[in-house]
Amino acid sequence: MSSELADYTYDHTLDLKGVEAHVFRNARQQEKTVAWNRYPQEPAQLSFVGASGLRVVDRHGRVTFVSDGGAGDLDGTKNGSVSLRMTADPVFVSR
């Protein structure tokens, strides 16, 4: 966590159904969101509108890239939005 949020400071919390999400910002105004499913027995997703791709880091430090319409984008459609399935494990998401 400390390596992913180095040079970032807390900016705001997103108000989303079933998802706990906190946005951090660095001096260059880049955002990184830390998010997880508050109720893992219920499905939850987090969408990033205007994103062509996302860098997603799990709690073990594994990095994946999810492109709009590609594998990992829940809607599977290239539409200017990337939606991620949220689990109980937190992820660090940046554009």
Coordinates of C-alpha atoms in Angstrom, one line a residue:
M1 CA 0.0 0.0 0.0
S2 CA 2.7 2.5 0.9
S3 CA 4.5 2.1 -2.4
E4 CA 1.2 2.6 -4.4
L5 CA 0.3 5.7 -2.4
A6 CA 3.7 7.2 -2.1
D7 CA 3.5 10.9 -3.0
Y8 CA -0.3 10.8 -3.0
T9 CA -2.6 12.4 -0.5
Y10 CA -6.2 11.7 0.4
D11 CA -8.6 13.8 -1.8
H12 CA -12.2 12.5 -1.3
T13 CA -14.4 9.5 -0.9
L14 CA -16.8 8.2 -3.6
D15 CA -20.4 7.6 -2.6
L16 CA -21.2 4.3 -4.3
K17 CA -23.6 1.5 -3.5
G18 CA -21.7 -1.5 -2.0
V19 CA -18.3 -0.2 -2.8
E20 CA -15.9 1.6 -0.5
A21 CA -13.7 3.9 -2.6
H22 CA -11.2 6.6 -1.6
V23 CA -9.5 8.8 -4.1
F24 CA -5.9 10.1 -3.7
R25 CA -4.2 12.8 -5.7
N26 CA -0.5 13.6 -6.3
A27 CA 1.2 17.0 -7.0
R28 CA 0.7 16.5 -10.8
Q29 CA -3.1 16.1 -10.1
Q30 CA -3.0 12.4 -11.1
E31 CA -5.6 10.3 -9.2
K32 CA -5.4 6.8 -7.7
T33 CA -8.5 5.1 -6.3
V34 CA -8.4 2.5 -3.6
A35 CA -11.6 0.4 -3.7
W36 CA -13.2 -2.8 -2.5
N37 CA -16.6 -4.4 -2.1
R38 CA -18.1 -3.7 1.3
Y39 CA -20.6 -6.6 1.0
P40 CA -18.7 -9.4 -0.9
Q41 CA -21.8 -11.6 -0.8
E42 CA -23.4 -9.2 -3.2
P43 CA -22.0 -8.2 -6.7
A44 CA -20.5 -4.8 -7.0
Q45 CA -18.7 -2.9 -9.7
L46 CA -16.8 0.4 -10.0
S47 CA -16.9 2.3 -13.3
F48 CA -14.4 4.8 -14.7
V49 CA -16.2 7.0 -17.3
G50 CA -13.9 8.5 -19.9
A51 CA -11.2 5.9 -19.4
S52 CA -9.6 4.1 -22.2
G53 CA -7.6 1.9 -19.9
L54 CA -6.8 1.3 -16.3
R55 CA -3.8 0.1 -14.3
V56 CA -5.1 -2.2 -11.4
V57 CA -2.9 -3.4 -8.6
D58 CA -4.1 -6.0 -6.2
R59 CA -3.1 -6.2 -2.5
H60 CA -0.2 -8.5 -3.4
G61 CA 1.3 -6.0 -5.8
R62 CA 0.3 -7.8 -8.9
V63 CA -0.4 -5.3 -11.8
T64 CA -2.9 -5.8 -14.5
F65 CA -4.1 -3.5 -17.3
V66 CA -7.7 -3.4 -18.3
S67 CA -8.6 -1.7 -21.5
D68 CA -12.0 -0.3 -22.6
G69 CA -13.9 -3.3 -24.1
G70 CA -11.1 -5.7 -23.3
A71 CA -10.7 -8.6 -20.8
G72 CA -11.6 -7.4 -17.4
D73 CA -14.0 -4.7 -18.5
L74 CA -17.3 -5.9 -17.2
D75 CA -19.4 -4.6 -20.1
G76 CA -17.0 -5.9 -22.7
T77 CA -17.8 -3.0 -25.0
K78 CA -15.5 -0.2 -26.2
N79 CA -17.7 2.7 -25.0
G80 CA -15.4 5.2 -23.2
S81 CA -15.9 3.5 -19.8
V82 CA -14.2 0.7 -17.9
S83 CA -16.1 -1.2 -15.3
L84 CA -14.3 -3.4 -12.7
R85 CA -15.8 -6.2 -10.6
M86 CA -15.1 -5.4 -6.9
T87 CA -14.3 -8.1 -4.4
A88 CA -13.5 -7.9 -0.7
D89 CA -9.8 -7.4 -1.5
P90 CA -8.8 -3.8 -2.1
V91 CA -7.4 -2.7 -5.4
F92 CA -5.5 0.4 -6.4
V93 CA -6.7 1.8 -9.7
S94 CA -5.2 4.5 -11.9
R95 CA -5.7 5.7 -15.4

